[in-house]
PDB file of C-alpha atoms in Angstrom:
ATOM      1  CA  MET B   1      -4.172 -10.558  13.619  1.00 49.00           C
ATOM      2  CA  ARG B   2      -6.620  -9.968  10.767  1.00 46.00           C
ATOM      3  CA  LEU B   3      -8.881  -7.924  13.005  1.00 45.00           C
ATOM      4  CA  ARG B   4      -5.915  -5.947  14.306  1.00 48.00           C
ATOM      5  CA  LEU B   5      -4.826  -5.131  10.740  1.00 45.00           C
ATOM      6  CA  ALA B   6      -8.353  -4.097   9.785  1.00 44.00           C
ATOM      7  CA  ALA B   7      -8.609  -1.888  12.871  1.00 43.00           C
ATOM      8  CA  ILE B   8      -5.253  -0.267  12.145  1.00 45.00           C
ATOM      9  CA  THR B   9      -6.158   0.352   8.514  1.00 44.00           C
ATOM     10  CA  LEU B  10      -9.566   1.807   9.391  1.00 43.00           C
ATOM     11  CA  ALA B  11      -8.067   3.983  12.117  1.00 44.00           C
ATOM     12  CA  PHE B  12      -5.441   5.188   9.672  1.00 44.00           C
ATOM     13  CA  ILE B  13      -8.033   6.079   7.058  1.00 46.00           C
ATOM     14  CA  ALA B  14     -10.352   7.716   9.588  1.00 46.00           C
ATOM     15  CA  SER B  15      -7.604   9.805  11.196  1.00 43.00           C
ATOM     16  CA  GLY B  16      -6.033  10.778   7.922  1.00 48.00           C
ATOM     17  CA  GLY B  17      -2.523   9.576   8.425  1.00 46.00           C
ATOM     18  CA  ILE B  18       0.593   8.677  10.250  1.00 40.00           C
ATOM     19  CA  ALA B  19      -0.721   9.682  13.672  1.00 38.00           C
ATOM     20  CA  ALA B  20      -2.923   6.582  13.772  1.00 39.00           C
ATOM     21  CA  ALA B  21      -0.015   4.283  12.987  1.00 41.00           C
ATOM     22  CA  GLN B  22       2.086   5.992  15.654  1.00 38.00           C
ATOM     23  CA  HIS B  23      -0.758   5.722  18.156  1.00 38.00           C
ATOM     24  CA  HIS B  24      -0.817   1.966  17.688  1.00 43.00           C
ATOM     25  CA  GLY B  25       2.845   1.809  18.724  1.00 43.00           C
ATOM     26  CA  HIS B  26       4.388   0.934  15.393  1.00 46.00           C
ATOM     27  CA  HIS B  27       6.579   4.012  15.014  1.00 47.00           C
ATOM     28  CA  ASP B  28       7.789   5.768  18.131  1.00 47.00           C
ATOM     29  CA  HIS B  29      10.716   7.813  16.905  1.00 47.00           C
ATOM     30  CA  GLY B  30      10.699   9.916  20.065  1.00 49.00           C
ATOM     31  CA  SER B  31      11.432   7.051  22.441  1.00 47.00           C
ATOM     32  CA  HIS B  32      14.987   6.922  23.684  1.00 47.00           C
ATOM     33  CA  GLY B  33      14.423   4.085  26.142  1.00 47.00           C
ATOM     34  CA  ALA B  34      14.303   0.397  25.368  1.00 53.00           C
ATOM     35  CA  LEU B  35      13.681  -0.515  21.756  1.00 59.00           C
ATOM     36  CA  ALA B  36      10.057  -1.279  21.035  1.00 74.00           C
ATOM     37  CA  THR B  37       9.371  -4.887  20.166  1.00 88.00           C
ATOM     38  CA  ASP B  38       8.235  -5.351  16.596  1.00 91.00           C
ATOM     39  CA  GLN B  39       4.693  -6.672  17.002  1.00 93.00           C
ATOM     40  CA  ARG B  40       4.056  -7.255  13.300  1.00 96.00           C
ATOM     41  CA  GLU B  41       3.159 -10.757  12.164  1.00 96.00           C
ATOM     42  CA  ARG B  42       6.117 -12.458  10.500  1.00 95.00           C
ATOM     43  CA  VAL B  43       5.230 -13.915   7.109  1.00 96.00           C
ATOM     44  CA  ALA B  44       7.425 -16.639   5.610  1.00 95.00           C
ATOM     45  CA  PHE B  45       8.067 -16.316   1.883  1.00 95.00           C
ATOM     46  CA  PRO B  46      10.578 -18.366  -0.133  1.00 95.00           C
ATOM     47  CA  PRO B  47      13.828 -16.349  -0.439  1.00 93.00           C
ATOM     48  CA  ASP B  48      13.367 -15.589  -4.148  1.00 91.00           C
ATOM     49  CA  LEU B  49       9.866 -14.260  -3.493  1.00 93.00           C
ATOM     50  CA  VAL B  50      11.106 -12.113  -0.604  1.00 94.00           C
ATOM     51  CA  GLU B  51      13.460 -10.306  -2.988  1.00 94.00           C
ATOM     52  CA  HIS B  52      10.783 -10.105  -5.687  1.00 92.00           C
ATOM     53  CA  THR B  53       8.186  -8.738  -3.248  1.00 94.00           C
ATOM     54  CA  LEU B  54      10.549  -6.176  -1.753  1.00 94.00           C
ATOM     55  CA  ALA B  55      11.444  -4.984  -5.259  1.00 94.00           C
ATOM     56  CA  ASP B  56       7.726  -4.668  -6.049  1.00 94.00           C
ATOM     57  CA  MET B  57       7.173  -2.643  -2.880  1.00 95.00           C
ATOM     58  CA  ARG B  58      10.020  -0.303  -3.794  1.00 96.00           C
ATOM     59  CA  ASP B  59       8.404   0.119  -7.211  1.00 96.00           C
ATOM     60  CA  HIS B  60       5.094   0.890  -5.492  1.00 97.00           C
ATOM     61  CA  LEU B  61       6.829   3.683  -3.561  1.00 97.00           C
ATOM     62  CA  LEU B  62       8.394   5.005  -6.754  1.00 98.00           C
ATOM     63  CA  ALA B  63       4.997   4.925  -8.475  1.00 98.00           C
ATOM     64  CA  LEU B  64       3.445   6.900  -5.584  1.00 98.00           C
ATOM     65  CA  GLN B  65       6.196   9.499  -5.893  1.00 98.00           C
ATOM     66  CA  GLN B  66       5.671   9.721  -9.670  1.00 98.00           C
ATOM     67  CA  ILE B  67       1.912  10.046  -9.152  1.00 98.00           C
ATOM     68  CA  ASN B  68       2.480  12.952  -6.768  1.00 98.00           C
ATOM     69  CA  ASP B  69       4.878  14.563  -9.252  1.00 98.00           C
ATOM     70  CA  ALA B  70       2.281  14.247 -12.041  1.00 98.00           C
ATOM     71  CA  LEU B  71      -0.437  15.744  -9.830  1.00 97.00           C
ATOM     72  CA  ALA B  72       1.839  18.617  -8.849  1.00 97.00           C
ATOM     73  CA  ALA B  73       2.545  19.244 -12.546  1.00 97.00           C
ATOM     74  CA  GLY B  74      -1.206  19.440 -13.239  1.00 96.00           C
ATOM     75  CA  GLU B  75      -1.228  16.136 -15.126  1.00 97.00           C
ATOM     76  CA  PRO B  76      -3.966  14.048 -13.473  1.00 98.00           C
ATOM     77  CA  ASP B  77      -4.365  11.815 -16.563  1.00 97.00           C
ATOM     78  CA  LYS B  78      -0.684  10.866 -16.363  1.00 98.00           C
ATOM     79  CA  ALA B  79      -1.037  10.241 -12.611  1.00 98.00           C
ATOM     80  CA  GLY B  80      -3.987   7.949 -13.289  1.00 98.00           C
ATOM     81  CA  GLN B  81      -2.089   6.007 -15.943  1.00 98.00           C
ATOM     82  CA  ILE B  82       0.844   5.450 -13.593  1.00 98.00           C
ATOM     83  CA  ALA B  83      -1.511   4.340 -10.823  1.00 98.00           C
ATOM     84  CA  GLU B  84      -3.405   1.840 -12.929  1.00 98.00           C
ATOM     85  CA  GLN B  85      -0.379   0.331 -14.654  1.00 97.00           C
ATOM     86  CA  ARG B  86       1.879   0.094 -11.597  1.00 97.00           C
ATOM     87  CA  LEU B  87      -0.504  -0.177  -8.614  1.00 97.00           C
ATOM     88  CA  GLY B  88      -4.027  -0.836  -9.848  1.00 97.00           C
ATOM     89  CA  MET B  89      -5.788  -4.051 -10.710  1.00 96.00           C
ATOM     90  CA  THR B  90      -4.052  -4.031 -14.094  1.00 95.00           C
ATOM     91  CA  SER B  91      -0.694  -4.413 -12.344  1.00 95.00           C
ATOM     92  CA  LEU B  92      -1.480  -7.762 -10.721  1.00 93.00           C
ATOM     93  CA  ARG B  93       0.044  -9.818 -13.541  1.00 88.00           C
ATOM     94  CA  LEU B  94       3.099  -7.557 -13.712  1.00 83.00           C
ATOM     95  CA  HIS B  95       3.817  -8.255 -10.046  1.00 81.00           C
ATOM     96  CA  GLY B  96       3.023 -11.980 -10.153  1.00 84.00           C
ATOM     97  CA  ALA B  97       0.368 -11.446  -7.494  1.00 87.00           C
ATOM     98  CA  ALA B  98      -1.165 -14.925  -7.822  1.00 88.00           C
ATOM     99  CA  GLU B  99       2.110 -16.636  -6.949  1.00 89.00           C
ATOM    100  CA  VAL B 100       2.944 -14.317  -4.061  1.00 92.00           C
ATOM    101  CA  ALA B 101      -0.579 -14.415  -2.587  1.00 93.00           C
ATOM    102  CA  ARG B 102      -0.209 -18.146  -1.876  1.00 93.00           C
ATOM    103  CA  PHE B 103       2.190 -17.292   0.958  1.00 94.00           C
ATOM    104  CA  MET B 104       0.221 -14.388   2.451  1.00 95.00           C
ATOM    105  CA  PRO B 105      -2.096 -14.648   5.439  1.00 96.00           C
ATOM    106  CA  GLN B 106      -5.689 -13.684   4.646  1.00 96.00           C
ATOM    107  CA  GLY B 107      -5.391 -10.209   6.187  1.00 95.00           C
ATOM    108  CA  MET B 108      -2.293  -9.440   4.142  1.00 96.00           C
ATOM    109  CA  GLN B 109      -4.080 -10.576   0.980  1.00 95.00           C
ATOM    110  CA  GLU B 110      -7.029  -8.352   1.852  1.00 95.00           C
ATOM    111  CA  ALA B 111      -4.771  -5.345   2.431  1.00 95.00           C
ATOM    112  CA  GLY B 112      -3.086  -5.928  -0.927  1.00 95.00           C
ATOM    113  CA  THR B 113      -6.412  -6.249  -2.707  1.00 96.00           C
ATOM    114  CA  ALA B 114      -7.646  -3.078  -1.003  1.00 96.00           C
ATOM    115  CA  MET B 115      -4.530  -1.229  -2.188  1.00 97.00           C
ATOM    116  CA  HIS B 116      -4.877  -2.407  -5.797  1.00 97.00           C
ATOM    117  CA  LYS B 117      -8.607  -1.580  -5.891  1.00 98.00           C
ATOM    118  CA  ALA B 118      -8.057   1.869  -4.357  1.00 98.00           C
ATOM    119  CA  ALA B 119      -5.317   2.580  -6.918  1.00 98.00           C
ATOM    120  CA  SER B 120      -7.729   1.675  -9.723  1.00 98.00           C
ATOM    121  CA  ARG B 121     -10.356   3.966  -8.151  1.00 98.00           C
ATOM    122  CA  PHE B 122      -7.736   6.709  -8.034  1.00 98.00           C
ATOM    123  CA  ALA B 123      -6.969   6.169 -11.730  1.00 98.00           C
ATOM    124  CA  ILE B 124     -10.643   6.680 -12.604  1.00 98.00           C
ATOM    125  CA  GLU B 125     -10.986   9.717 -10.345  1.00 98.00           C
ATOM    126  CA  ALA B 126      -7.764  11.196 -11.752  1.00 98.00           C
ATOM    127  CA  GLN B 127      -9.206  10.875 -15.262  1.00 97.00           C
ATOM    128  CA  ASN B 128     -12.401  12.532 -14.034  1.00 98.00           C
ATOM    129  CA  ALA B 129     -10.320  15.344 -12.521  1.00 97.00           C
ATOM    130  CA  GLY B 130      -8.733  15.910 -15.910  1.00 95.00           C
ATOM    131  CA  VAL B 131     -12.218  16.814 -17.181  1.00 96.00           C
ATOM    132  CA  THR B 132     -13.841  18.452 -14.143  1.00 96.00           C
ATOM    133  CA  GLY B 133     -10.795  19.971 -12.434  1.00 95.00           C
ATOM    134  CA  GLU B 134     -12.014  18.519  -9.105  1.00 97.00           C
ATOM    135  CA  LEU B 135      -9.117  16.678  -7.457  1.00 97.00           C
ATOM    136  CA  ARG B 136     -10.672  15.844  -4.080  1.00 97.00           C
ATOM    137  CA  PRO B 137     -12.168  12.454  -5.058  1.00 98.00           C
ATOM    138  CA  ALA B 138      -8.844  11.470  -6.663  1.00 98.00           C
ATOM    139  CA  LEU B 139      -6.874  12.553  -3.612  1.00 98.00           C
ATOM    140  CA  LYS B 140      -9.233  10.619  -1.344  1.00 98.00           C
ATOM    141  CA  ALA B 141      -8.676   7.453  -3.402  1.00 98.00           C
ATOM    142  CA  LEU B 142      -4.917   8.072  -3.394  1.00 98.00           C
ATOM    143  CA  GLY B 143      -5.043   8.422   0.398  1.00 98.00           C
ATOM    144  CA  GLU B 144      -6.930   5.124   0.647  1.00 98.00           C
ATOM    145  CA  THR B 145      -4.276   3.500  -1.552  1.00 98.00           C
ATOM    146  CA  MET B 146      -1.501   4.693   0.738  1.00 98.00           C
ATOM    147  CA  ALA B 147      -3.498   3.785   3.867  1.00 97.00           C
ATOM    148  CA  ALA B 148      -3.712   0.186   2.652  1.00 97.00           C
ATOM    149  CA  CYS B 149       0.086   0.164   2.215  1.00 96.00           C
ATOM    150  CA  VAL B 150       0.667   1.618   5.659  1.00 97.00           C
ATOM    151  CA  GLY B 151      -1.838  -0.750   7.272  1.00 95.00           C
ATOM    152  CA  CYS B 152      -0.187  -3.791   5.717  1.00 96.00           C
ATOM    153  CA  HIS B 153       3.319  -2.660   6.672  1.00 96.00           C
ATOM    154  CA  ALA B 154       2.091  -1.940  10.201  1.00 96.00           C
ATOM    155  CA  GLY B 155       0.707  -5.451  10.554  1.00 96.00           C
ATOM    156  CA  TYR B 156       3.128  -7.691   8.643  1.00 97.00           C
ATOM    157  CA  ARG B 157       6.790  -8.196   7.839  1.00 95.00           C
ATOM    158  CA  LEU B 158       8.571 -10.648   5.609  1.00 93.00           C
ATOM    159  CA  ARG B 159      11.135 -13.078   6.929  1.00 82.00           C
TER     160      ARG B 159
END
């Protein structure tokens, strides 16, 4: 499973998006035949941590939306601050990552770590963009952040 997750994540990053996830059979919205079987690895969390983790994931999505809004408004410094505080390595305590990680398979832990590290890289590159005006390195790091999210969601689900 860990190798499958790594392959999915790398394919997603290399292809630049959703097409890779669709290619691996995780999202076939065009199929009207039999429902596709969910092939993701089921991960058992205690019920209170399921709710906590799902709330954190919804906050991650909100943070990504706020980051995009800040970038669109020409505020890369603000985007970087949001990324570091809500998604980056600084956010690990906020989300209780140490407690949750105890229940994650190794590949899921690695995907989470990759996401947090990429978000911190984005925060640095967003600050750099505020000085240089060059957004490409920041956008690349933001794409890697989102690819880690997509890769993890493509490989795992909570039960």
